[in-house]
XYZ file of C-alpha atoms in Angstrom:
785
model
C -39.681 10.813 -1.074
C -40.054 11.315 -4.787
C -37.475 10.589 -7.422
C -36.833 14.250 -8.217
C -36.948 16.125 -11.498
C -34.033 14.187 -12.955
C -34.879 10.520 -12.481
C -38.101 8.843 -13.569
C -37.775 5.770 -11.391
C -36.539 4.786 -7.921
C -32.882 3.923 -7.430
C -31.825 0.297 -7.819
C -30.228 0.210 -4.396
C -27.978 2.166 -2.059
C -25.149 2.301 -4.597
C -27.263 4.123 -7.173
C -28.608 6.444 -4.472
C -25.033 7.356 -3.637
C -24.019 7.816 -7.274
C -26.990 10.139 -7.763
C -25.839 12.117 -4.739
C -22.295 12.301 -6.102
C -23.623 13.654 -9.410
C -25.562 16.326 -7.511
C -22.515 17.380 -5.492
C -19.630 19.706 -6.234
C -17.289 16.684 -6.387
C -18.842 15.768 -9.741
C -17.089 18.814 -11.215
C -13.644 18.021 -9.825
C -11.092 18.668 -12.592
C -9.322 15.446 -11.565
C -12.427 13.415 -12.522
C -12.159 12.527 -16.207
C -14.935 13.276 -18.672
C -14.997 9.588 -19.537
C -15.846 8.709 -15.926
C -18.632 11.295 -15.793
C -20.045 10.130 -19.125
C -20.028 6.436 -18.205
C -21.425 6.963 -14.691
C -24.172 9.212 -16.031
C -25.064 6.608 -18.643
C -25.526 4.065 -15.853
C -27.921 6.366 -14.002
C -30.175 6.657 -17.063
C -29.983 3.022 -18.193
C -33.408 1.673 -17.240
C -32.784 -1.899 -18.455
C -29.874 -2.737 -16.144
C -30.534 -4.645 -12.920
C -28.895 -3.855 -9.566
C -26.139 -6.479 -9.894
C -25.080 -5.322 -13.353
C -25.249 -1.716 -12.174
C -22.787 -2.481 -9.368
C -20.463 -4.324 -11.750
C -20.405 -1.509 -14.326
C -20.005 1.093 -11.579
C -16.880 -0.682 -10.330
C -15.506 -0.902 -13.880
C -15.655 2.891 -14.070
C -14.159 3.152 -10.595
C -11.051 1.168 -11.461
C -10.508 2.086 -15.121
C -11.298 5.811 -15.456
C -8.900 8.539 -14.375
C -9.874 10.293 -11.154
C -12.861 8.036 -10.463
C -11.376 6.112 -7.562
C -10.088 9.238 -5.836
C -13.372 11.106 -6.336
C -15.413 8.195 -5.024
C -13.162 7.921 -1.968
C -13.614 11.633 -1.236
C -17.351 11.295 -1.676
C -17.511 8.317 0.687
C -15.497 10.240 3.266
C -17.955 13.126 2.943
C -20.943 10.786 2.877
C -19.986 9.369 6.246
C -18.555 12.657 7.385
C -21.172 13.296 10.036
C -20.295 9.855 11.310
C -16.530 10.516 11.128
C -16.278 13.955 12.691
C -16.686 16.389 9.764
C -17.504 19.966 10.719
C -21.199 20.738 10.705
C -20.815 22.975 7.664
C -19.708 20.065 5.467
C -22.546 18.316 3.683
C -23.246 15.710 1.040
C -24.840 16.663 -2.249
C -26.527 19.951 -3.033
C -29.061 20.057 -0.218
C -28.860 23.161 1.948
C -26.739 22.828 5.082
C -28.639 22.020 8.268
C -29.332 24.678 10.826
C -27.510 23.841 13.992
C -28.186 25.556 17.276
C -25.251 27.731 18.225
C -23.182 26.833 21.254
C -22.150 29.519 23.668
C -18.919 27.825 24.699
C -15.840 28.223 22.544
C -12.386 26.688 22.445
C -11.265 29.582 24.653
C -13.895 28.774 27.279
C -13.895 25.014 27.856
C -16.120 23.359 30.383
C -14.580 22.494 33.725
C -13.213 18.972 34.004
C -16.024 17.826 36.298
C -18.699 19.016 33.839
C -17.477 17.028 30.865
C -20.126 14.668 29.531
C -19.305 10.939 29.504
C -20.419 8.553 26.801
C -23.704 7.345 28.257
C -24.656 10.186 30.604
C -27.803 12.169 29.729
C -27.124 15.346 27.799
C -27.340 18.484 29.929
C -30.263 20.784 29.417
C -29.758 22.959 26.370
C -27.856 20.397 24.330
C -29.340 18.721 21.313
C -31.491 15.717 22.243
C -33.690 13.333 20.339
C -37.426 13.372 20.870
C -37.238 10.096 22.796
C -34.130 9.422 24.840
C -33.231 5.717 24.787
C -33.764 3.941 28.092
C -30.838 2.991 30.256
C -30.049 -0.583 31.238
C -32.851 -2.144 33.214
C -35.480 0.435 32.239
C -38.583 -0.654 30.286
C -38.591 -0.117 26.520
C -40.991 2.520 25.134
C -44.117 1.469 23.325
C -44.917 2.424 19.756
C -43.685 1.678 16.276
C -40.286 3.367 16.486
C -37.352 1.740 18.259
C -35.207 3.946 20.507
C -32.676 5.904 18.515
C -34.164 4.979 15.117
C -34.890 7.628 12.486
C -37.689 9.885 13.823
C -40.537 11.364 11.829
C -40.259 14.567 13.808
C -38.210 16.057 16.562
C -35.304 18.377 17.136
C -32.524 16.132 15.779
C -30.917 17.629 12.686
C -30.348 15.469 9.607
C -29.104 16.107 6.094
C -30.947 14.259 3.375
C -29.130 12.930 0.321
C -30.688 13.986 -2.979
C -32.476 10.990 -4.404
C -31.839 8.907 -1.291
C -34.168 7.607 1.369
C -31.493 7.362 4.057
C -30.458 10.609 5.796
C -27.000 11.173 7.154
C -26.706 12.475 10.673
C -24.974 15.708 11.467
C -24.068 15.117 15.086
C -23.188 18.188 17.160
C -22.601 16.089 20.261
C -19.178 16.538 21.865
C -17.762 13.225 20.623
C -18.607 14.037 17.016
C -15.585 16.302 16.744
C -17.639 19.399 15.818
C -15.990 22.630 17.039
C -18.316 23.283 19.982
C -15.637 24.119 22.535
C -16.206 20.878 24.428
C -13.567 18.242 24.768
C -14.463 14.653 23.921
C -14.987 12.451 26.985
C -11.887 10.659 28.087
C -11.860 6.858 27.929
C -11.571 4.715 31.003
C -7.987 5.019 32.275
C -5.720 2.135 31.264
C -2.100 1.356 32.009
C 0.172 3.855 30.350
C 1.110 2.895 26.814
C -1.594 0.289 26.281
C -3.986 0.524 23.344
C -7.230 -1.334 22.781
C -9.757 -1.824 20.032
C -13.091 -0.584 21.409
C -16.326 -1.703 19.776
C -19.989 -1.035 20.578
C -23.410 -1.010 18.926
C -25.161 2.354 19.366
C -28.440 4.011 18.445
C -27.836 6.305 15.471
C -29.182 9.608 16.770
C -28.350 9.524 20.446
C -25.092 7.628 19.854
C -25.766 5.835 23.130
C -24.735 2.247 23.631
C -27.329 -0.454 23.028
C -27.194 -2.703 26.122
C -25.374 -5.956 25.503
C -28.279 -7.980 26.902
C -30.810 -6.508 24.455
C -31.934 -7.850 21.121
C -31.740 -5.634 18.044
C -34.994 -4.851 16.253
C -35.433 -6.430 12.828
C -35.067 -3.962 9.976
C -33.918 -1.143 12.268
C -30.877 1.046 11.763
C -27.930 1.135 14.147
C -24.303 2.163 14.118
C -21.105 0.371 14.967
C -18.920 2.637 17.111
C -15.199 1.962 16.938
C -11.992 3.522 18.180
C -8.470 2.484 19.189
C -7.034 3.854 22.394
C -7.712 3.655 26.114
C -9.995 0.834 27.230
C -13.683 1.784 27.266
C -15.985 -0.019 29.665
C -18.709 0.341 27.021
C -16.661 -1.792 24.617
C -17.893 -5.261 23.740
C -14.244 -6.332 23.969
C -13.645 -4.915 27.459
C -13.720 -8.319 29.168
C -11.134 -9.875 26.864
C -9.043 -6.842 25.923
C -5.422 -7.471 24.962
C -3.212 -4.567 26.032
C 0.334 -4.427 24.724
C 3.143 -1.871 25.019
C 3.500 0.503 22.100
C 6.534 0.193 19.829
C 8.969 3.023 19.240
C 9.761 2.513 15.537
C 9.490 5.428 13.124
C 6.152 5.729 11.287
C 5.643 6.690 7.667
C 2.248 8.392 7.386
C 1.674 12.128 7.872
C 5.427 12.813 8.002
C 5.968 10.287 10.761
C 3.153 11.417 13.062
C 1.257 8.136 12.930
C -0.503 5.690 10.629
C -3.674 5.582 8.559
C -5.666 2.447 9.375
C -8.709 1.133 7.529
C -11.795 -0.631 8.857
C -13.908 -3.027 6.808
C -17.079 -4.753 7.992
C -18.393 -7.891 6.288
C -21.690 -9.615 7.026
C -24.157 -11.922 5.342
C -26.852 -10.836 7.825
C -26.513 -7.084 8.312
C -26.585 -4.449 5.583
C -23.323 -2.471 5.714
C -21.868 0.014 3.210
C -19.381 -1.890 1.012
C -16.541 0.593 1.585
C -13.454 0.915 3.727
C -13.499 3.416 6.578
C -10.274 5.297 7.383
C -9.114 6.400 10.789
C -5.789 7.783 11.952
C -3.701 6.284 14.756
C -1.103 8.749 16.097
C 2.152 7.646 17.646
C 0.601 7.996 21.087
C -2.925 8.230 22.377
C -6.218 7.334 20.759
C -7.256 7.187 17.126
C -9.347 9.852 15.438
C -11.416 10.426 12.303
C -11.288 13.588 10.251
C -12.095 14.975 6.774
C -8.488 14.719 5.533
C -7.510 12.637 2.526
C -6.728 9.115 3.839
C -3.056 8.308 3.446
C -2.037 11.939 3.182
C -1.076 14.766 5.505
C -3.450 16.196 8.054
C -4.833 19.613 7.125
C -7.673 19.520 9.640
C -7.906 21.515 12.820
C -8.093 19.665 16.088
C -11.721 20.655 16.536
C -12.666 18.878 13.326
C -11.550 15.514 14.629
C -13.821 12.910 16.143
C -12.728 10.233 18.581
C -15.096 7.592 17.227
C -15.684 6.017 13.855
C -19.410 5.406 13.334
C -20.438 2.875 10.668
C -24.174 2.712 9.906
C -25.888 -0.625 9.353
C -29.358 -2.133 9.132
C -30.428 -5.198 11.075
C -31.843 -8.147 9.101
C -35.566 -8.716 8.865
C -35.410 -12.341 9.983
C -35.247 -13.014 13.755
C -32.471 -15.141 15.208
C -28.677 -14.889 15.519
C -26.839 -12.476 13.223
C -23.112 -12.024 12.748
C -20.615 -9.537 11.401
C -16.843 -9.532 11.033
C -14.758 -6.403 11.558
C -11.254 -5.992 10.118
C -8.707 -3.337 10.986
C -5.938 -3.184 8.389
C -2.775 -1.267 7.580
C -1.381 -1.245 4.030
C -3.354 -4.423 3.330
C -2.174 -6.194 6.502
C -5.054 -7.509 8.598
C -3.925 -6.215 11.995
C -6.895 -7.534 13.892
C -10.228 -9.169 13.186
C -13.277 -9.332 15.424
C -16.324 -11.577 15.227
C -19.512 -10.014 16.596
C -22.704 -11.993 17.231
C -26.065 -10.624 18.349
C -29.737 -11.601 18.341
C -32.491 -10.121 16.220
C -36.135 -9.936 17.340
C -39.258 -8.168 16.146
C -38.693 -5.503 18.801
C -35.836 -4.483 21.046
C -36.104 -6.148 24.421
C -34.083 -7.625 27.219
C -33.075 -11.254 26.861
C -30.634 -10.892 23.977
C -26.873 -11.217 23.935
C -24.371 -9.206 21.912
C -20.854 -10.571 22.125
C -17.595 -9.870 20.320
C -14.267 -11.660 20.315
C -10.875 -10.844 18.804
C -10.134 -13.917 16.698
C -6.921 -12.857 14.939
C -4.143 -10.436 15.855
C -1.241 -9.766 13.527
C 0.496 -7.164 15.673
C -0.282 -6.639 19.356
C -1.521 -3.326 20.626
C -1.408 -1.929 17.061
C 2.316 -1.514 17.659
C 5.099 -1.286 15.090
C 2.656 -1.305 12.172
C 4.956 0.847 10.051
C 7.346 -2.110 9.872
C 4.791 -4.244 8.016
C 5.171 -4.489 4.214
C 2.189 -3.576 2.039
C -0.248 -6.334 1.078
C -2.658 -6.343 -1.870
C -5.436 -8.432 -0.368
C -6.287 -10.041 2.936
C -8.092 -13.348 3.314
C -9.621 -14.201 6.664
C -10.515 -17.841 7.339
C -12.898 -18.645 10.181
C -16.050 -20.548 11.079
C -19.628 -19.376 11.166
C -22.271 -20.407 13.669
C -23.008 -23.591 11.713
C -19.393 -24.755 11.745
C -18.752 -23.956 8.089
C -15.471 -22.454 6.916
C -16.143 -18.792 6.179
C -13.646 -16.969 3.984
C -13.670 -13.196 3.426
C -11.477 -11.653 0.731
C -10.841 -7.962 1.427
C -8.813 -5.454 -0.591
C -7.897 -1.848 0.123
C -11.082 -0.862 -1.735
C -13.368 -2.922 0.491
C -14.894 -6.418 0.550
C -14.258 -8.488 -2.599
C -15.838 -11.893 -1.989
C -17.136 -14.174 0.754
C -17.628 -17.904 0.456
C -18.475 -20.833 2.683
C -17.462 -24.489 2.679
C -18.681 -27.251 4.944
C -16.106 -29.390 6.697
C -16.781 -32.312 4.352
C -16.227 -29.993 1.384
C -12.910 -28.857 2.836
C -11.879 -32.477 3.235
C -12.818 -33.175 -0.373
C -10.910 -30.134 -1.664
C -7.757 -31.036 0.276
C -8.018 -34.666 -0.771
C -8.335 -33.718 -4.442
C -5.515 -31.187 -4.275
C -3.051 -33.453 -2.520
C -3.912 -36.461 -4.671
C -3.348 -34.382 -7.805
C 0.030 -33.088 -6.578
C 1.136 -36.549 -5.471
C 0.114 -38.013 -8.824
C 2.397 -35.564 -10.602
C 5.525 -37.224 -9.207
C 4.644 -40.665 -7.846
C 2.136 -43.495 -8.148
C 1.207 -46.302 -5.786
C 2.156 -49.805 -6.970
C 1.564 -53.255 -5.510
C -0.941 -54.703 -3.055
C -1.156 -55.000 0.714
C 2.201 -55.038 2.434
C 3.956 -54.785 -0.933
C 2.296 -51.471 -1.739
C 4.844 -48.701 -2.343
C 5.277 -45.386 -4.098
C 6.974 -45.468 -7.485
C 8.820 -42.297 -8.449
C 7.793 -40.806 -11.829
C 10.529 -38.166 -11.937
C 13.776 -38.381 -13.852
C 17.288 -38.359 -12.338
C 17.188 -34.542 -12.231
C 13.764 -34.540 -10.496
C 12.196 -33.306 -13.738
C 9.831 -34.486 -16.447
C 9.801 -34.094 -20.234
C 7.656 -31.259 -21.671
C 4.674 -33.446 -22.765
C 4.398 -34.969 -19.288
C 4.646 -31.512 -17.689
C 1.838 -30.142 -19.869
C -0.270 -33.144 -18.924
C 0.309 -32.453 -15.223
C -0.377 -28.740 -15.658
C -3.597 -29.425 -17.570
C -4.858 -31.619 -14.752
C -3.955 -29.025 -12.115
C -5.408 -26.132 -14.163
C -8.813 -27.801 -14.419
C -8.763 -28.572 -10.710
C -7.566 -25.037 -9.908
C -10.335 -23.470 -12.015
C -12.925 -25.477 -10.075
C -11.379 -24.216 -6.814
C -11.470 -20.635 -8.127
C -15.191 -20.981 -8.814
C -15.669 -22.131 -5.219
C -14.334 -18.854 -3.830
C -16.005 -16.699 -6.523
C -19.235 -18.384 -7.464
C -20.705 -15.595 -9.564
C -19.459 -13.854 -12.687
C -19.258 -10.510 -10.933
C -17.358 -11.965 -7.969
C -14.810 -13.513 -10.313
C -14.422 -10.219 -12.138
C -13.967 -8.388 -8.829
C -11.256 -10.806 -7.718
C -9.431 -10.464 -11.025
C -9.530 -6.670 -10.817
C -7.717 -6.839 -7.510
C -5.438 -9.806 -8.218
C -4.816 -9.687 -11.960
C -1.251 -8.471 -11.425
C 1.315 -10.140 -9.120
C 0.161 -9.507 -5.574
C 0.935 -10.159 -1.934
C -1.939 -12.121 -0.382
C -2.212 -12.505 3.363
C -4.151 -15.531 4.656
C -5.246 -15.010 8.267
C -6.640 -18.015 10.089
C -8.991 -17.384 12.960
C -7.488 -18.597 16.223
C -8.071 -22.332 16.766
C -9.242 -22.639 13.167
C -7.913 -25.742 11.442
C -9.615 -25.582 8.058
C -7.414 -24.514 5.158
C -7.685 -24.104 1.417
C -5.089 -24.854 -1.331
C -4.602 -21.223 -2.355
C -1.510 -21.818 -4.490
C -3.419 -24.198 -6.787
C -6.134 -21.686 -7.690
C -6.196 -21.112 -11.467
C -8.105 -18.044 -12.680
C -7.981 -18.479 -16.485
C -11.271 -20.100 -17.624
C -10.877 -23.688 -18.840
C -13.391 -26.293 -19.935
C -13.655 -29.729 -18.362
C -12.846 -31.472 -21.641
C -10.667 -30.756 -24.636
C -7.065 -29.737 -25.064
C -5.601 -26.698 -23.361
C -3.388 -24.430 -25.470
C -0.010 -23.547 -23.893
C 0.693 -19.821 -23.634
C 3.955 -19.390 -25.570
C 4.725 -16.023 -23.950
C 4.206 -17.369 -20.431
C 6.388 -20.436 -20.888
C 9.113 -18.348 -22.528
C 9.035 -16.033 -19.498
C 9.593 -18.997 -17.176
C 12.729 -19.931 -19.086
C 13.927 -16.321 -19.316
C 13.490 -15.065 -15.743
C 13.157 -17.277 -12.683
C 12.040 -14.268 -10.603
C 9.207 -13.292 -12.991
C 5.674 -13.487 -11.629
C 3.572 -12.348 -14.581
C 2.948 -13.348 -18.182
C 4.095 -10.626 -20.619
C 1.006 -11.223 -22.805
C -2.005 -11.652 -20.486
C -4.412 -10.225 -23.075
C -3.909 -13.420 -25.062
C -5.314 -15.588 -22.275
C -8.501 -16.759 -23.915
C -10.641 -19.762 -23.041
C -8.619 -22.949 -22.429
C -5.244 -21.191 -22.205
C -2.576 -22.996 -20.184
C -0.219 -20.422 -18.671
C 1.867 -21.062 -15.555
C 1.065 -17.577 -14.277
C -2.621 -18.443 -14.181
C -1.822 -20.318 -10.952
C -1.863 -18.147 -7.845
C 1.132 -20.034 -6.475
C 3.302 -18.909 -9.413
C 1.910 -15.352 -9.703
C 1.420 -14.241 -6.098
C 3.285 -14.310 -2.825
C 0.853 -16.065 -0.472
C 1.639 -15.852 3.231
C -0.026 -17.493 6.227
C 1.047 -15.396 9.239
C -0.053 -16.746 12.620
C -2.352 -14.986 15.014
C -0.025 -13.380 17.556
C -0.495 -14.271 21.210
C -0.377 -11.845 24.116
C 2.985 -10.148 24.509
C 4.172 -11.235 21.050
C 4.554 -9.638 17.634
C 4.756 -10.837 14.057
C 8.341 -11.802 13.319
C 10.044 -10.352 10.244
C 13.530 -11.636 11.136
C 14.711 -15.065 12.266
C 17.763 -15.919 14.341
C 20.101 -14.025 16.608
C 22.220 -10.951 16.149
C 25.616 -12.305 15.211
C 28.973 -11.426 13.731
C 29.223 -14.665 11.721
C 26.967 -16.924 9.645
C 23.799 -18.632 10.931
C 23.604 -21.972 12.734
C 21.381 -24.866 11.562
C 20.001 -27.577 13.848
C 19.032 -30.749 11.965
C 16.800 -33.588 13.175
C 17.157 -36.494 10.747
C 15.670 -39.897 10.203
C 18.010 -42.866 9.706
C 15.427 -44.673 7.599
C 16.251 -42.585 4.521
C 18.591 -43.528 1.698
C 22.009 -42.969 3.246
C 23.791 -41.858 0.053
C 21.146 -39.249 -0.764
C 21.037 -38.087 2.854
C 24.815 -37.777 3.052
C 25.080 -35.646 -0.110
C 22.167 -33.470 0.962
C 23.542 -32.770 4.445
C 26.999 -32.058 3.040
C 25.492 -29.437 0.720
C 23.699 -27.762 3.619
C 26.794 -27.857 5.818
C 28.703 -25.846 3.222
C 26.193 -22.994 3.460
C 25.860 -22.620 7.227
C 28.567 -21.500 9.631
C 27.671 -24.422 11.887
C 25.349 -27.387 11.459
C 24.511 -29.833 14.260
C 22.755 -33.101 13.323
C 20.704 -35.164 15.792
C 19.219 -38.626 15.306
C 18.054 -39.340 18.861
C 15.036 -37.853 20.550
C 16.766 -37.120 23.872
C 19.694 -35.381 22.188
C 17.346 -33.251 20.084
C 15.410 -32.253 23.203
C 18.606 -31.054 24.839
C 19.536 -29.065 21.723
C 16.146 -27.378 21.325
C 15.962 -26.410 24.993
C 19.597 -25.305 25.065
C 20.756 -23.520 21.915
C 18.484 -24.342 18.944
C 20.380 -22.225 16.438
C 18.945 -19.754 13.946
C 17.182 -22.411 11.835
C 15.724 -25.815 12.676
C 15.406 -28.449 9.941
C 13.468 -31.724 10.236
C 14.663 -34.038 7.494
C 12.744 -37.294 7.443
C 9.360 -38.920 7.438
C 6.268 -37.341 8.870
C 3.618 -40.005 9.356
C 0.123 -40.240 10.781
C 0.073 -43.679 12.430
C -2.844 -45.183 14.252
C -2.866 -44.420 17.941
C -1.261 -47.232 19.881
C -2.414 -48.511 23.250
C -1.818 -45.903 25.903
C -1.331 -43.024 23.419
C -3.689 -40.077 23.356
C -3.087 -38.797 19.830
C -3.073 -40.156 16.294
C -1.925 -36.836 14.831
C 1.112 -36.535 12.599
C 4.414 -37.619 14.142
C 7.958 -36.808 13.011
C 10.417 -39.668 12.844
C 13.954 -39.159 14.144
C 16.735 -41.729 14.068
C 15.515 -45.295 13.593
C 12.395 -45.549 15.725
C 12.012 -42.373 17.795
C 8.905 -40.302 17.166
C 8.001 -36.735 18.084
C 4.465 -35.439 18.453
C 3.311 -31.839 18.861
C 2.438 -32.633 22.481
C 6.079 -33.604 23.099
C 7.298 -30.190 21.980
C 4.927 -28.496 24.411
C 6.202 -30.731 27.186
C 9.805 -29.834 26.339
C 8.925 -26.136 26.348
C 8.262 -26.313 30.100
C 12.055 -26.287 30.449
C 13.316 -22.771 31.109
C 15.833 -23.207 28.330
C 13.048 -22.890 25.793
C 12.749 -19.241 26.797
C 15.616 -18.552 24.392
C 13.243 -19.225 21.500
C 11.581 -15.905 22.252
C 14.926 -14.200 21.663
C 16.146 -16.317 18.720
C 12.827 -16.954 16.916
C 14.302 -19.692 14.693
C 12.774 -20.565 11.324
C 11.570 -24.188 11.221
C 11.494 -26.279 8.017
C 9.495 -29.530 8.152
C 10.650 -31.467 5.104
C 8.720 -34.717 5.162
C 5.398 -36.406 4.518
C 2.186 -34.683 5.653
C 4.065 -32.463 8.118
C 1.937 -29.412 7.284
C -1.196 -31.418 6.533
C -3.896 -29.377 8.289
C -6.710 -31.820 7.741
C -9.697 -30.929 9.923
C -9.238 -34.204 11.804
C -5.660 -33.265 12.738
C -6.519 -30.759 15.430
C -3.058 -30.317 16.829
C -0.306 -29.784 14.250
C 3.344 -28.886 14.253
C 2.705 -25.590 12.495
C 0.607 -24.169 15.316
C 2.767 -25.735 18.023
C 6.065 -24.310 16.771
C 4.400 -20.922 16.242
C 3.077 -20.977 19.797
C 6.569 -21.830 21.019
C 8.092 -18.704 19.429
C 9.278 -19.941 16.034
C 9.373 -17.043 13.560
C 7.812 -19.230 10.879
C 7.275 -22.774 9.649
C 7.806 -24.140 6.133
C 6.016 -27.415 5.465
C 5.076 -29.866 2.721
C 1.473 -30.666 1.858
C 2.111 -34.193 0.544
C 4.567 -37.055 0.513
C 7.710 -35.851 -1.265
C 10.321 -38.200 -2.754
C 13.636 -37.933 -0.895
C 15.791 -36.562 -3.729
C 13.195 -33.935 -4.588
C 12.725 -32.969 -0.928
C 16.464 -32.438 -0.636
C 16.648 -30.255 -3.751
C 13.736 -28.090 -2.555
C 15.415 -27.512 0.806
C 18.776 -26.717 -0.773
C 17.237 -24.131 -3.118
C 15.263 -22.556 -0.277
C 18.136 -22.345 2.218
C 20.481 -21.036 -0.498
C 18.133 -18.152 -1.274
C 17.540 -17.381 2.385
C 21.274 -17.388 3.151
C 21.763 -14.971 0.246
C 19.490 -12.463 2.009
C 16.192 -13.141 0.285
C 12.860 -13.079 2.110
C 10.755 -16.221 2.487
C 8.289 -15.177 -0.238
C 10.870 -14.749 -3.036
C 12.868 -17.755 -1.777
C 9.869 -20.076 -1.983
C 8.926 -18.610 -5.364
C 12.405 -19.419 -6.662
C 11.993 -23.048 -5.511
C 8.754 -23.290 -7.475
C 10.101 -21.711 -10.642
C 13.385 -23.637 -10.697
C 11.444 -26.896 -10.436
C 8.936 -25.763 -13.070
C 11.779 -25.065 -15.489
C 12.699 -28.736 -15.406
C 9.103 -29.960 -15.714
C 8.176 -30.352 -12.034
C 5.124 -28.729 -10.383
C 5.858 -29.970 -6.860
C 7.095 -26.575 -5.720
C 3.401 -25.854 -5.144
C 3.397 -28.507 -2.412
C 5.374 -26.273 -0.008
C 3.623 -23.719 2.183
C 5.033 -20.847 4.253
C 3.276 -20.321 7.594
C 4.825 -16.941 8.350
C 5.215 -13.500 6.834
C 6.475 -13.596 3.245
C 8.810 -10.776 4.329
C 10.556 -12.957 6.924
C 14.323 -13.169 6.447
C 17.379 -14.292 8.411
C 18.810 -11.624 10.667
C 21.735 -9.962 8.905
C 25.297 -10.426 10.094
C 26.596 -7.394 12.003
């Protein structure tokens, strides 16, 4: 294909091909698209000196800064993938003439009989559109020749629409499941129990839309599509063997005047070539999802015949043979509802002997139920492992993928060690030798520090935080992309893959550039804001943040709400309230150590007792077991030491233990043993909030494979608050008092934890960053009725 009359050179990638097509389409003349956007985009198309990376960066700058650009681009992307999302055949991309489609005799008034409906992988009846070479069914030999089954043909009867200036055609699919108004109903999915919904996923050939057998390799460099829908269980789904059905909720929904919810699908891969966009689909209150040409997030104006049951996402297989992976995210208002890891094998040609597998590795809400209850989130971060055991982190916004980075396990250990050592050094230092070695407190009587000492601590943390920020955004463009999404105060959702025990110190990230040497200049406006408003989360003068600026709001932990919701097990849902329905105040269950300073402990517990309607304190293991399996209360508070001793003879774990009383210890395995008691079933009803206020109690070092956070979550706690480091007793007590006070006043966990951090910062203490919330930031105590 030539470059056309307008352009004197080939496009610098798919993005420029698409921008050329947008310029050639009627959308370019939308009155909502500003002249500034048109001028700047057009300048990019005729700038011959710019490379592909700079082109993408400048394109995104236009997208997010010029009026009407983001909306126009979203409409164009919807139209671009329209043939893959169920647009009517008359809709087309660019200015190319519409394809000629063979007319169908059947109409909506004359549907086919039920027994003549075509199923997903049955051969098309005579007279329907077919490709020149039908792909073989399972067990049949593969055809010879250069072209793989279902790849783009050089001739044949399949109809395609070619983008102006692009080498990749888009398919206009008049098959029944495309949603085109042919008078045929889409094939029904495999029947499932009433009310259950499933995520269905399959790899298909792009023209025939038939499923590529799971035991086949994909051909290197060939094009395929990912077929996705949510609804009844499909036996063609890669997730069919491990599907997780759940009953649908009955809460009111907010999209399309309460008729359902707009969901968004993002695919991320280092191996496959996917379009870097989000793909919308609509999930009605009942039944399966659909795709349509309507504006995502708005009302439906489409006719039923314009809707398609499947979302088709095109991708290209890598050239190199071997295993290849992709990660699929389904989100709602920024919440990562479910993530799937898909692995397949690439070979020079398609053949038997491969293996395509997929697994759901994180679920925020089961069965895609009650999604309208979830608060909006700005960005989602998914933490998992790749095939080499590295920690893989994807940052995804509502606009699409933002950044992906990888860390080996030894790197994660180093990062955690540096972060925790830096935080510990801000309030205590080790003194003495051998058995005389002890921690010396560096804080004043009010748990604070003078301003010069605070600035010294903040300088040390800012340099460390900037190095962490460069780890997750290694390139200049990646850092700019992250800042575009997260420049303002945001709600960040960290989703750990199931059984994934690698974490990252997100709250310590610092995104204002600083040098490794030299003095940092305090931001006067930022520090004044801290003193003026404890609830503030943004500097009033961010434009003054030049090189080596020290502003508290440069830290993610002070600017953003960062939540770590658990992956929800079968039959469960993400908790947004803790405790029971009641007509009086909440009840607190306390497990305490008797090896603490008695005067400090007495004053601290007296303060807590004044806030709760009832507070029961336990200092013996057996008594605590009876309380937790009987009536645990609305909140559970562990106040004492959390240690990681060496495993003694006869013990099977050297993980963290919680001390209670004088010598009793509790391990995560003990809690699971207690939960065998039927009394623990009440936790499902009460969903208490657990606060672990001790040393290393939320320390998710890779070597600590079984931690209290995951155990309490598994046993129906609504959330867990934990410390990352050893915390001096007086400071630990003040942090808990501030947190419980805010929660009892009706605040959610996110604002309550933010208040703890800011109140401490006001007095010169950065240790509020040492506390982490493993729950939704929107979690709150159930209101009194």
